[in-house]
Coordinates of C-alpha atoms and ligand atoms in Angstrom, one line a residue:
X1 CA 238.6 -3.5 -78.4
X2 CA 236.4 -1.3 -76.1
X3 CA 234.1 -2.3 -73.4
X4 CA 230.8 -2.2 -74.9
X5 CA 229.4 0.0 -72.1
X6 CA 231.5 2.9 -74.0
X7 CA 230.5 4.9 -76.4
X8 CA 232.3 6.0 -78.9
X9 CA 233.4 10.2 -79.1
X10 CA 233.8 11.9 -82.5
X11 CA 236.9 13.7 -82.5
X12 CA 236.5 16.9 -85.2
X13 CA 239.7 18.6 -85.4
X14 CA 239.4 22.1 -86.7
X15 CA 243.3 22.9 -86.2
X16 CA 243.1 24.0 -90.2
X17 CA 240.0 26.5 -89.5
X18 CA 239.9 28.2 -86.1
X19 CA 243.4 27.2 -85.4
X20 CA 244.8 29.0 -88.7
X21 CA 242.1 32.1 -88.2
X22 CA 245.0 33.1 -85.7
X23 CA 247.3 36.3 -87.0
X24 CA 250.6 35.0 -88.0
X25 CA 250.0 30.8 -88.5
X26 CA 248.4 30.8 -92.1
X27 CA 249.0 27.9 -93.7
X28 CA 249.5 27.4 -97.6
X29 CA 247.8 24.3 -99.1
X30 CA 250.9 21.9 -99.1
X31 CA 251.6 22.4 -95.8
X32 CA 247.5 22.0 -94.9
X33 CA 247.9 18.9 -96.7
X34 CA 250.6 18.2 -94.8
X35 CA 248.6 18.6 -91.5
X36 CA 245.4 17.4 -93.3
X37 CA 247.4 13.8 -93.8
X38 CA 248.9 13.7 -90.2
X39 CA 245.5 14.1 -88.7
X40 CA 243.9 11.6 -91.2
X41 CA 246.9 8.9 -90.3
X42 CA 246.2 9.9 -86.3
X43 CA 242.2 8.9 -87.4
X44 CA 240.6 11.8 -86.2
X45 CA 237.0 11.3 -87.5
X46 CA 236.4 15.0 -89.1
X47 CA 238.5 17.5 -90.2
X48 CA 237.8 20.9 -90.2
X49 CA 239.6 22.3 -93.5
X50 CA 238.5 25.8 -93.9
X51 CA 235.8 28.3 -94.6
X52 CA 235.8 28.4 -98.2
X53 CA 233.4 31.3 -98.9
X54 CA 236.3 33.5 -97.3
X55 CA 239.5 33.4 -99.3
X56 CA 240.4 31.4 -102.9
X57 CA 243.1 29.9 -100.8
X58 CA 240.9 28.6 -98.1
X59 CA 238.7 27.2 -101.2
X60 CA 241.5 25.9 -102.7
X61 CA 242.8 24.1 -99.5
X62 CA 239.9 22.5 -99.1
X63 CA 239.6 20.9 -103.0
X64 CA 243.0 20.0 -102.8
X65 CA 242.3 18.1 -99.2
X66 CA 239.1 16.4 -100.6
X67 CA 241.1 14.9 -103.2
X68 CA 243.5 13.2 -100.9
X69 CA 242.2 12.1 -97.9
X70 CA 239.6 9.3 -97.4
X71 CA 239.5 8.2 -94.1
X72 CA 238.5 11.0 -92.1
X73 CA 235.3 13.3 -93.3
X74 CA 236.2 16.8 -94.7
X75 CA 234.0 19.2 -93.3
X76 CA 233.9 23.4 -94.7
X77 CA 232.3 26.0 -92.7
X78 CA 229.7 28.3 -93.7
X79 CA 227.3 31.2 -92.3
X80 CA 223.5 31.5 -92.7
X81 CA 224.0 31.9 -96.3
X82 CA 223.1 30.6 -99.1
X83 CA 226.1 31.8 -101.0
X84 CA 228.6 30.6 -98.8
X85 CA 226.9 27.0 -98.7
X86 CA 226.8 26.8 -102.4
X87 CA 230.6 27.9 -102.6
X88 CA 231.0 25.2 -99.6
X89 CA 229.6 22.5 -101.7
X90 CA 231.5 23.0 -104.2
X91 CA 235.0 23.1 -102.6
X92 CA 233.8 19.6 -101.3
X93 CA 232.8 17.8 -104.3
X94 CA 235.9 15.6 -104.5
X95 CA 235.2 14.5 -100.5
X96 CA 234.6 10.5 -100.2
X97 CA 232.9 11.3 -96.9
X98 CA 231.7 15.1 -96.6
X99 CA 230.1 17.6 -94.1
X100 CA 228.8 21.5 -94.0
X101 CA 229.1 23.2 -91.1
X102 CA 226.5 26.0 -91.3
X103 CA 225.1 27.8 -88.2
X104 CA 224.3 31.5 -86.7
X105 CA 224.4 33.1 -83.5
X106 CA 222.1 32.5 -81.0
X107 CA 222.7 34.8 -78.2
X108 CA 220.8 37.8 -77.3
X109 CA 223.9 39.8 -78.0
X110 CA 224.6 38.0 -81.4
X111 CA 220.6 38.4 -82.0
X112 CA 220.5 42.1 -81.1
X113 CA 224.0 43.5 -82.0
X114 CA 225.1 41.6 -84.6
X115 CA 222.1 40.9 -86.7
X116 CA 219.7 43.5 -85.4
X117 CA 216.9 40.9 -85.5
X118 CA 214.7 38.8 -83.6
X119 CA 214.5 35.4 -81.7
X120 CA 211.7 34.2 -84.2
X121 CA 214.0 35.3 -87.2
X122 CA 217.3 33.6 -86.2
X123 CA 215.0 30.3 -85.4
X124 CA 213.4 30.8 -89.4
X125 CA 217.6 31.8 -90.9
X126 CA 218.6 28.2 -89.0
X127 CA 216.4 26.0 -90.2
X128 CA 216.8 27.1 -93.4
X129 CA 220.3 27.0 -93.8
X130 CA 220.4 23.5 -92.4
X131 CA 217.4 22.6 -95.1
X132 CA 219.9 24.0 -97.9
X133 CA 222.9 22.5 -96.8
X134 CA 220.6 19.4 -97.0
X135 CA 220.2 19.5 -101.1
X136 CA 224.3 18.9 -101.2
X137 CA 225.1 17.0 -98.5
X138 CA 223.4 14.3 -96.1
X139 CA 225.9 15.4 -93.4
X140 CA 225.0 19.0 -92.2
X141 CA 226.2 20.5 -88.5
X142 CA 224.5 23.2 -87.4
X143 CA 226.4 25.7 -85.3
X144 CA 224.5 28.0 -82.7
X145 CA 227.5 30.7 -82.0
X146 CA 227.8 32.5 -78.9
X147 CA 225.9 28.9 -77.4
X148 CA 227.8 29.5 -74.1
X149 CA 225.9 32.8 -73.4
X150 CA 222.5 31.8 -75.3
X151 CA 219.7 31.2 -72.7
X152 CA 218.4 27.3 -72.2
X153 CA 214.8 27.6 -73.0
X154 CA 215.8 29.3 -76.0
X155 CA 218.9 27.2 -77.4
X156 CA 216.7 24.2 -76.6
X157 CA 214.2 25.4 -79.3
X158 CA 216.5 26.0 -81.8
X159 CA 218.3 23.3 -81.5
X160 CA 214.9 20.6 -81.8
X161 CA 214.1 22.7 -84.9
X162 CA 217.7 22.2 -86.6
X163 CA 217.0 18.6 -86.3
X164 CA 213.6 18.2 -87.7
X165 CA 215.1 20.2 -90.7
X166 CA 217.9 17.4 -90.6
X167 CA 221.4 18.7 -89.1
X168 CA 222.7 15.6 -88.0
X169 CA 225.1 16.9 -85.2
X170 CA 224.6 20.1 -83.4
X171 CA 227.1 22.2 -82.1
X172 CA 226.8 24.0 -78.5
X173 CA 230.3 26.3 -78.9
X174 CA 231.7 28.4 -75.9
X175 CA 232.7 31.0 -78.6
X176 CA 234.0 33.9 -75.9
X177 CA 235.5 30.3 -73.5
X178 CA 232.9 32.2 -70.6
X179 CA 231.4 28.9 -69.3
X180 CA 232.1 27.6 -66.1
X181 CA 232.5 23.6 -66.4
X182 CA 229.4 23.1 -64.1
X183 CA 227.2 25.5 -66.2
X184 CA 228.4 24.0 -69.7
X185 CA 227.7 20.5 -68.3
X186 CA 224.5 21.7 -67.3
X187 CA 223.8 23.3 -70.6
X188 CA 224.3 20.0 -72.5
X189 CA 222.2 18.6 -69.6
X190 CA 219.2 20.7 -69.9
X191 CA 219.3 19.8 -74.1
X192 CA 219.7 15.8 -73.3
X193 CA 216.7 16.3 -71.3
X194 CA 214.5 19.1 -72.3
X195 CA 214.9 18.7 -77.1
X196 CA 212.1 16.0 -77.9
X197 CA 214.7 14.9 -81.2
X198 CA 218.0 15.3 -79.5
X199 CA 218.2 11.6 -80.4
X200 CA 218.4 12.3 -84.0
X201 CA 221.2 14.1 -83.8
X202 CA 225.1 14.1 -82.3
X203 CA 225.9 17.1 -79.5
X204 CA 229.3 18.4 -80.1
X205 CA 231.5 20.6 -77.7
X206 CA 233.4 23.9 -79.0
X207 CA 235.1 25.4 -76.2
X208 CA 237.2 28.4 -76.1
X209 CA 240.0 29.2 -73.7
X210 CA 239.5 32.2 -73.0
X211 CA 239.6 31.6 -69.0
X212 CA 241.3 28.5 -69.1
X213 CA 238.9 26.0 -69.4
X214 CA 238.6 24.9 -72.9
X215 CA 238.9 21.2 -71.8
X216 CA 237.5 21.2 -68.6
X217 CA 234.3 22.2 -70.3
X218 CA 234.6 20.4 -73.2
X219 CA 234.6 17.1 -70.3
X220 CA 231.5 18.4 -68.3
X221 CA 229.7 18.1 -72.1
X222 CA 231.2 14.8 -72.8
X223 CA 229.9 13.6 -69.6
X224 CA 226.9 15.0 -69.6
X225 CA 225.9 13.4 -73.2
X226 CA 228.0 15.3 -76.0
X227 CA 229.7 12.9 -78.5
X228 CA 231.9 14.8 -80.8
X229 CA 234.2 17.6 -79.3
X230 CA 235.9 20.3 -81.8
X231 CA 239.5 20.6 -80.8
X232 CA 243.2 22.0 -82.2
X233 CA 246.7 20.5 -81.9
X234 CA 248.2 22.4 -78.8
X235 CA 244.8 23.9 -78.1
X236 CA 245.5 26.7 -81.1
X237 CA 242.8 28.8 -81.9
X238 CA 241.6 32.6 -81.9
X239 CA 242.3 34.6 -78.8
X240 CA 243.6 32.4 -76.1
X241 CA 242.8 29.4 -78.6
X242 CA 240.1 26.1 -78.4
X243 CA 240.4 23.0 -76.6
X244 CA 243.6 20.9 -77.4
X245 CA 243.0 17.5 -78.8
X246 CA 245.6 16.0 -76.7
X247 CA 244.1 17.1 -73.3
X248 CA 241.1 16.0 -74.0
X249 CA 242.1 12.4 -75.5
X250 CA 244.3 11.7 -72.6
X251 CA 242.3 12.7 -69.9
X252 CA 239.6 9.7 -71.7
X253 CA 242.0 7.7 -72.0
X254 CA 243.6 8.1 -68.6
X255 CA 240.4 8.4 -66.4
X256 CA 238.3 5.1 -66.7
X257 CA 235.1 7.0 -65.2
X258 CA 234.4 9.1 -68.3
X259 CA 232.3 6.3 -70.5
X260 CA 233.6 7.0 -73.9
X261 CA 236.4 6.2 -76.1
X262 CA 238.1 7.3 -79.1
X263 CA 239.9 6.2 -81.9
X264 CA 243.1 8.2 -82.0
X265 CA 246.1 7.1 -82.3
X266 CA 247.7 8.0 -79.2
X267 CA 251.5 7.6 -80.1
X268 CA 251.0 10.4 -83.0
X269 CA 250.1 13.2 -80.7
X270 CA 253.7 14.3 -79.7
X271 CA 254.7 14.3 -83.6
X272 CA 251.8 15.7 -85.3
X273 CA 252.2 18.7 -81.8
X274 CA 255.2 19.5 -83.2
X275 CA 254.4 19.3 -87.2
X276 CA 252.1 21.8 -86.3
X277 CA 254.0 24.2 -84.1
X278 CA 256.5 24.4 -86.8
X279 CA 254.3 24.7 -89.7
X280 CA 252.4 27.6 -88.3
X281 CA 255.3 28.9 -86.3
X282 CA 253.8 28.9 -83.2
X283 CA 255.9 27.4 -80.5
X284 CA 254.7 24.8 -77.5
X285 CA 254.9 26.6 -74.0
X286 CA 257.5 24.8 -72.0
X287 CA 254.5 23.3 -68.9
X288 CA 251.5 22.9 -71.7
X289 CA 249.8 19.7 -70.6
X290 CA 250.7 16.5 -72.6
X291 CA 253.2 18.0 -75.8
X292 CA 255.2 20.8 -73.9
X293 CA 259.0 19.9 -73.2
X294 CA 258.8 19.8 -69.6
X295 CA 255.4 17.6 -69.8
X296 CA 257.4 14.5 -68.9
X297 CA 260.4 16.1 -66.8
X298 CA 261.3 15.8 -63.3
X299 CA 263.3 18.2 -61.8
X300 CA 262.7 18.4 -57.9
X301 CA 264.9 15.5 -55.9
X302 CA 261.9 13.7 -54.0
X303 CA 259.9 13.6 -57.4
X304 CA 263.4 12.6 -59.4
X305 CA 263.8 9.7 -56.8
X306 CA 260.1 8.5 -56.9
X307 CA 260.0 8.5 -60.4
X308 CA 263.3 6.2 -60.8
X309 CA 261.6 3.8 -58.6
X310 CA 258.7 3.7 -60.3
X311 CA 257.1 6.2 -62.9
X312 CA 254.1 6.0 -62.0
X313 CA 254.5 7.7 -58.3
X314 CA 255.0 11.0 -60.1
X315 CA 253.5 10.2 -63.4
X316 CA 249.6 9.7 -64.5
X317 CA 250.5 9.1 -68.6
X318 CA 252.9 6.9 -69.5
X319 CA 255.1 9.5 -72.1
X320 CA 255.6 6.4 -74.4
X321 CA 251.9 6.5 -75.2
X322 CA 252.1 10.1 -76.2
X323 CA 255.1 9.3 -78.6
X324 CA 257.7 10.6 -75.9
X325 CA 260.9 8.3 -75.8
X326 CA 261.1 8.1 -72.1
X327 CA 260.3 10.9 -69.1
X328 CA 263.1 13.4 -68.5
X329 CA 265.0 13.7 -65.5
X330 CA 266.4 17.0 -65.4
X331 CA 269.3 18.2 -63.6
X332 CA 269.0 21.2 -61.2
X333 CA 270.1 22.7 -58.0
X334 CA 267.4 20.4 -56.8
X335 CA 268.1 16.7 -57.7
X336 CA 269.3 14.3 -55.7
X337 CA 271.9 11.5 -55.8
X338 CA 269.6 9.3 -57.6
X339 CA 269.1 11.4 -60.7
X340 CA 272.9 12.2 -61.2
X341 CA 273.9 8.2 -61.1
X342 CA 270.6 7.2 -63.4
X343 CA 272.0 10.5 -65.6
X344 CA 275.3 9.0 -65.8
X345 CA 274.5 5.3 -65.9
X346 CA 272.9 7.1 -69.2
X347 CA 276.4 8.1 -70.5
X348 CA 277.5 4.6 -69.9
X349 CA 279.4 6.0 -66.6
X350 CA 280.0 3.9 -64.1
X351 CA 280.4 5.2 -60.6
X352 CA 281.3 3.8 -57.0
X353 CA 279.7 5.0 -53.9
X354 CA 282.4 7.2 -53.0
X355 CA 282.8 8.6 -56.6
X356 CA 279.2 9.2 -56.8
X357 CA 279.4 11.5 -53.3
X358 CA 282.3 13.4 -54.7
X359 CA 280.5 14.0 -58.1
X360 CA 277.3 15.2 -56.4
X361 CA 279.5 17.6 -54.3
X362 CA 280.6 18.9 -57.6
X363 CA 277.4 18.8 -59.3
X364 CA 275.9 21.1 -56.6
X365 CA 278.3 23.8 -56.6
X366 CA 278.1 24.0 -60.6
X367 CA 273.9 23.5 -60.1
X368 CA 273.6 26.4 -57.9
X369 CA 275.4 28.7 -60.5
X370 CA 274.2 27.6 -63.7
X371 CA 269.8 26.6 -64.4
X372 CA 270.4 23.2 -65.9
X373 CA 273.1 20.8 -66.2
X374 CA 273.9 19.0 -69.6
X375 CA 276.3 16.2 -70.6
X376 CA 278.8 17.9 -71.0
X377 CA 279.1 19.6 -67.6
X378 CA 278.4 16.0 -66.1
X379 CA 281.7 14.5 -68.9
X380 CA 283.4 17.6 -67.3
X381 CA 282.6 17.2 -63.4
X382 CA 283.9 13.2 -63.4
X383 CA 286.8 14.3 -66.0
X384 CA 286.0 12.7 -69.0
X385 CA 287.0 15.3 -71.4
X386 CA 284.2 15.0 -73.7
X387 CA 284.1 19.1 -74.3
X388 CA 282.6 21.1 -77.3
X389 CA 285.9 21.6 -78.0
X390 CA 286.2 17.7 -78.3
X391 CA 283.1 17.6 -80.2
X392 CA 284.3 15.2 -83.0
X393 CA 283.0 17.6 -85.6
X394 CA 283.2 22.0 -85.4
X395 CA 282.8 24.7 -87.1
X396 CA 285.8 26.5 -88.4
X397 CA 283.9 28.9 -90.8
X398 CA 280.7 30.3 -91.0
X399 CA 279.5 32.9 -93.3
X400 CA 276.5 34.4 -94.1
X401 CA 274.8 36.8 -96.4
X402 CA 271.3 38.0 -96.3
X403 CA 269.3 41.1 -96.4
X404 CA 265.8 42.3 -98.0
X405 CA 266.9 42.3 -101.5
X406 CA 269.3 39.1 -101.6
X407 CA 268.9 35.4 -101.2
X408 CA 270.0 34.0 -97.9
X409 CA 273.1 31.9 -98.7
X410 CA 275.6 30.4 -95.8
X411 CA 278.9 29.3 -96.7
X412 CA 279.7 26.5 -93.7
X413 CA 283.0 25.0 -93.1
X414 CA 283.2 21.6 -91.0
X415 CA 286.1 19.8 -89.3
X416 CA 285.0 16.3 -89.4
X417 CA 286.9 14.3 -87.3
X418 CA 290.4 16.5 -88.6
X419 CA 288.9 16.5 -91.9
X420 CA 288.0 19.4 -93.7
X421 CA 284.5 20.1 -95.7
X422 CA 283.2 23.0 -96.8
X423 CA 279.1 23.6 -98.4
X424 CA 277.4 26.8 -99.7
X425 CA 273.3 26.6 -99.3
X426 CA 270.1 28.7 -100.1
X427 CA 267.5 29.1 -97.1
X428 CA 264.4 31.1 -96.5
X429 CA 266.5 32.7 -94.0
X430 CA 270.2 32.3 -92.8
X431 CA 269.1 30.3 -90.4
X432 CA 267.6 27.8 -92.4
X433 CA 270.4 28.5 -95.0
X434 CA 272.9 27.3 -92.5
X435 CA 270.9 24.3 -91.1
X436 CA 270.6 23.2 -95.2
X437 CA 275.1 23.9 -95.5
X438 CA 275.3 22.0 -92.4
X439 CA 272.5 19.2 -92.9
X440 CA 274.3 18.4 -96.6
X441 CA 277.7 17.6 -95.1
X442 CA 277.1 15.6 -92.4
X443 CA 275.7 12.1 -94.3
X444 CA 272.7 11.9 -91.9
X445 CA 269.1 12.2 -91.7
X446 CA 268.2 14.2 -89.2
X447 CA 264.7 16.1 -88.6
X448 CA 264.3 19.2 -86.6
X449 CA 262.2 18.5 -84.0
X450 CA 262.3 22.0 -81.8
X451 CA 264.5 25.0 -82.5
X452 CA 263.8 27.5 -79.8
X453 CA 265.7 31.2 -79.2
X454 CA 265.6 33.2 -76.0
X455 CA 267.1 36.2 -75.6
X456 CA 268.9 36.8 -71.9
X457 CA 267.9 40.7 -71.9
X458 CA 266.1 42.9 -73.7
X459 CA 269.0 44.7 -76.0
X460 CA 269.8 44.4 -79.1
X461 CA 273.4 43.4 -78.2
X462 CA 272.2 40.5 -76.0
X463 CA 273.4 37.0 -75.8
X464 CA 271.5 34.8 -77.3
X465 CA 270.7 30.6 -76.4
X466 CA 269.6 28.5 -78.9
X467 CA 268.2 25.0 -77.9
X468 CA 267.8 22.5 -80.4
X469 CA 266.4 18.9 -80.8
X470 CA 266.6 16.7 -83.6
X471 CA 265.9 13.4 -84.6
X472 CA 267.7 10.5 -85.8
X473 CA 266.6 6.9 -86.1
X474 CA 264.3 7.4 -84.0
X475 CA 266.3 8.9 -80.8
X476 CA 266.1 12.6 -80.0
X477 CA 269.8 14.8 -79.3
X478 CA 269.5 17.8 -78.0
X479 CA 272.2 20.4 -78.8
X480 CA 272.5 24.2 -76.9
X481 CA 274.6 27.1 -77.7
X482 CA 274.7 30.9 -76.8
X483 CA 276.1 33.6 -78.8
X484 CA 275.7 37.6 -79.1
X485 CA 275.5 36.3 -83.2
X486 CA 271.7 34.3 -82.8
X487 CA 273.0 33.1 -86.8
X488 CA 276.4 31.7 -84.9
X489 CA 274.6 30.3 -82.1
X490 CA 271.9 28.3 -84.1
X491 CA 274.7 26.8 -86.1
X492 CA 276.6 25.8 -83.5
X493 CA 273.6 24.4 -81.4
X494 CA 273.1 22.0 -84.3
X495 CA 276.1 20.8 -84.8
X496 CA 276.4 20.4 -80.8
X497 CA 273.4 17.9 -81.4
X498 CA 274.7 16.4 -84.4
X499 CA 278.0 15.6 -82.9
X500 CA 276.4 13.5 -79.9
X501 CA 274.9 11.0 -83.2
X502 CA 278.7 10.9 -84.4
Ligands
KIV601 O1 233.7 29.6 -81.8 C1 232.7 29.4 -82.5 O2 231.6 29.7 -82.2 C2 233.0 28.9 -83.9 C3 231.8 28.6 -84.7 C4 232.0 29.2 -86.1 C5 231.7 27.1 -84.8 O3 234.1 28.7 -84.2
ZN602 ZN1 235.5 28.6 -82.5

C-alpha cells in the first residue's frame, strides 16, 4: 500500500525498441517474447515492442507479443506518417490494452535539417498524426524528438496542441542525452506551468546517456511533474544507451523525498538484467549501478568491517530487494581480519584467534601477488586440501570440432567421483556445444547466469580467464579457469562451478 500523498509513475520500458536499435543485440521474436514476458511478470505498465513500419520482423514481434501478454500495454512506434500508423495499427490488433507512439522532431535543427520545413508546418504534421492515431486507438503518445534542444515557448505550443487533438501522454525525450538535470527539470517545469491542457495528458521522460545523465535527468522530470519515464534493462540503448529502469526504480524506492511510486517488482530486476544481457549479448560493466557484479561487493578493509557489522554503514539498497542473494565481500590485498574469518565461517571453517592471525599472514602474502582470492586459495592457505585437482568431478577429455562449414560438436569426458562418463553435444558454438556435453552428464539443473572472457594481453596466443556463475536451487557458484585454449578454459570454469554443488 502507498501513502496516498504519492503518485503513481508509469514505467514504459522500451528495452525491445531503442534498446534492440543498437548494432549487434537484435532480437528474434521468441527471445522478444521471452523479454516481452519477463517485463510483463516484473509489471512494467508499457512495453515498448518495436517500430513496425521498419522491418517484417519488428512487425512480426510485435503481433506475436500482442497475442500473449495482457497485463502490461503494448505500445509500437511510428513517424508522422500515415503509413507507418496504419501498419502500427495493424501489428497491434491482437493488444488487450494498446498504444501508438507517433511524434516528430521539434527542434530547430530537426525542423531545418532534417525536414527542411517550418515551425508552423511541424505544429500542422503533429497534430495530425496524433488525430490519425486517434481513429485506431484511444491511447496515442505523441513524441517531440530532439525535445532536449527544442526551445520552451515553442515545445510548449506544440505540446497544448497534441493534446487538444487527444495524445494522452506526451513525450519530452533528451534524444542526443545534452540536458543538464537542472535545465531538463526546468523544461518539464516551464510545460507544468506555462500548457493550458497539460492536465489532460501524462508527461513522460526519454533520456539519453550520452553525458551520463540519463537518470539524473530523467529524476529532475519526475520531480518536477513527469509521470511515466521511458527506460531499458541496464540502460541499453543507441549511442551510449537511455535511462536504465533499475536506477531509476531504486533511486524512488530508496529516496523517500521523491513523491511517487511504482509498481515494479523489485526482486526481478537482477534476473530480468541478466536475461537480457545474455539474450542480446551485451554484457553488464562490472561497477554499473544496481545489476553489475561488483554493485553489492566490498573490497576495501574499513568498508569490509563496517559492512559485517551492519550493512547498512556501507550499503543504501539492501541487495536482497534487487534479487541479489546477499552483498559480496571480496578478498583483496585490502581486507582485513574480519572479512577472511566471515569468508571462512562461510566454508564452515572454524578458526581460533591465533589461527586466524596466522591465516591472515598467509592471505596477505598470496593477496599482494594475485587480484582476488577464491575458495580454493583460502581451503589451501589453512590446509584443507580442497584443490581443483580434488574437485570431486574433472575433465579427462575434451574434444572439439568446429569451423565455418561444420556443426559445432564437443565430445566431453567426465570423472565423476572415480567414475567415468563420456557425452557428445551439438551447440551454436563449441562453447555452448561443450556447456550442452557437460550440462547432460551431470544430473542437475543448472542455469548460466554470467559467462564472462578476458583476455590478459592483446595476442593471439594469450591466456585466457573465464569466470562463470550459475545457478542451482536458487544459490549462485561461481567457477574460474584460465587457459591459452579459451574452449578448454570455459569448460573447465564450469565444471569448477559445478563441482562446488557436488
Ligand atoms: O530518443 C528519441 O527521441 C526517441 C523517440 C523516437 C521517442 O527514441
Ligand atoms: Zn530514444
Amino acid at each position: 500500500m502507498q501513502p496516498n500523498t504519492m503518485e503513481k509513475l508509469h514505467i514504459f520500458d522500451t528495452t525491445l525498441r531503442d534498446g534492440e536499435q543498437v548494432p549487434g543485440c537484435q532480437l528474434n521474436t521468441i527471445e522478444k517474447i521471452e523479454i516481452a514476458r519477463a517485463l510483463e511478470a516484473m509489471r512494467v505498465d508499457i512495453i515498448e515492442c518495436g517500430f513496425p513500419i521498419s522491418s517484417p520482423g519488428d512487425f512480426n514481434s510485435i503481433v506475436e507479443i500482442s497475442k500473449i501478454i495482457k497485463d502490461s500495454t503494448i505500445c509500437a512506434l511510428t513517424r508522422a506518417v500515415d503509413k507507418d500508423i496504419d501498419v502500427a495499427a495493424d501489428a497491434l490488433h491482437y493488444a488487450k490494452r494498446k498504444r501508438i507512439h507517433t511524434g516528430i522532431g521539434t527542434s530547430d535543427m530537426h525542423i531545418l535539417h532534417k525536414f527542411k520545413s517550418d515551425r508552423e508546418d511541424i505544429i500542422k504534421r503533429a497534430v495530425h498524426c496524433v488525430k490519425y492515431a486517434k481513429k485506431y486507438v484511444q491511447d496515442v503518445e505523441f513524441y517531440a524528438e530532439d525535445a532536449g534542444r527544442t526551445e520552451n515557448e515553442y515545445l510548449a505550443r506544440v505540446i497544448e496542441a497534441v493534446i487538444n487533438a487527444g495524445a494522452t501522454v506526451v513525450n519530452i525525450p533528451d534524444t542526443t542525452g545534452y540536458c543538464t538535470p537542472y535545465e531538463y527539470g526546468e523544461k518539464i517545469k516551464y510545460l507544468v506551468e506555462n500548457v493550458p491542457n497539460i492536465h489532460k495528458a501524462i508527461i513522460s521522460t526519454h533520456c539519453h546517456n550520452d553525458l551520463g545523465m540519463a537518470t539524473a535527468n530523467s529524476l529532475a522530470g519526475i520531480i518536477n511533474g513527469a509521470r511515466q519515464v521511458e527506460v531499458t534493462i541496464n540502460g541499453i540503448g543507441e549511442r551510449a544507451g537511455n535511462t536504465a529502469l533499475e536506477e531509476v526504480v531504486m533511486a524512488i524506492k530508496s529516496r523517500k523525498d521523491i513523491p511517487v511510486y511504482t509498481d515494479i517488482e523489485t526482486k526481478s530486476i537482477y534476473k530480468n538484467s541478466r536475461l537480457v544481457s545474455t539474450l542480446m549479448r551485451m554484457p553488464v560493466q562490472p561497477n554499473k549501478a544496481i545489476v553489475g557484479r561488483n554493485a553489492f561487493a566490498h573490497s576495501s578493509g574499513i568498508h569490509q568491517d563496517g559492512v559485517l557489522k551492519n550493512r547498512e554503514s556501507y550499503e543504501i539498497i539492501d541487495p536482497s530487494d534487487v534479487g541479489v542473494n546477499e552483498s559480496t565481500i571480496a578478498l583483496t590485498a585490502r581486507s582485513g581480519r574480519a572479512a577472511l574469518n566471515h569468508h571462512y565461517k562461510r566454508l564452515g571453517v572454524e578458526l581460533s584467534n591465533q589461527e586466524l592471525d596466522e591465516a591472515y599472514d598467509k592471505f596477505l602474502k598470496l593477496a599482494d601477488c594475485k587480484k582476488d582470492i577464491n575458495d580454493d586459495d583460502l581451503n589451501i592457505i589453512v590446509g584443507v586440501t580442497r584443490t581443483k585437482q580434488n574437485q570431486r568431478i574433472r575433465i579427462k577429455f575434451l574434444q572439439v570440432v568446429c569451423g565455418k562449414s561444420s556443426v559445432p560438436m564437443a565430445t566431453v569426458k567426465l570423472v565423476i567421483d572415480g567414475e567415468v562418463c563420456t557425452a557428445t553435444s551439438s551447440g551454436n558454438g563449441p562453447i555452448d556445444a561443450c556447456f550442452s556435453a557437460i550440462k547432460s552428464l551431470i544430473h542437475r539443473k543448472i542455469t548460466l547466469e554470467e559467462f564472462l572472457v578476458q583476455a590478459i594481453t592483446k595476442g593471439s596466443d594469450d591466456v585466457g580467464k573465464v569466470h562463470v556463475q550459475i545457478e542451482n536451487r536458487g544459490n549462485i557458484y561461481y567457477g574460474f579457469s584460465a587457459n591459452t585454449d579459451i574452449v578448454t578454459a570455459s569448460a573447465e570454469a564450469l565444471v569448477n562451478a559445478v563441482s562446488k554443488i557436488l
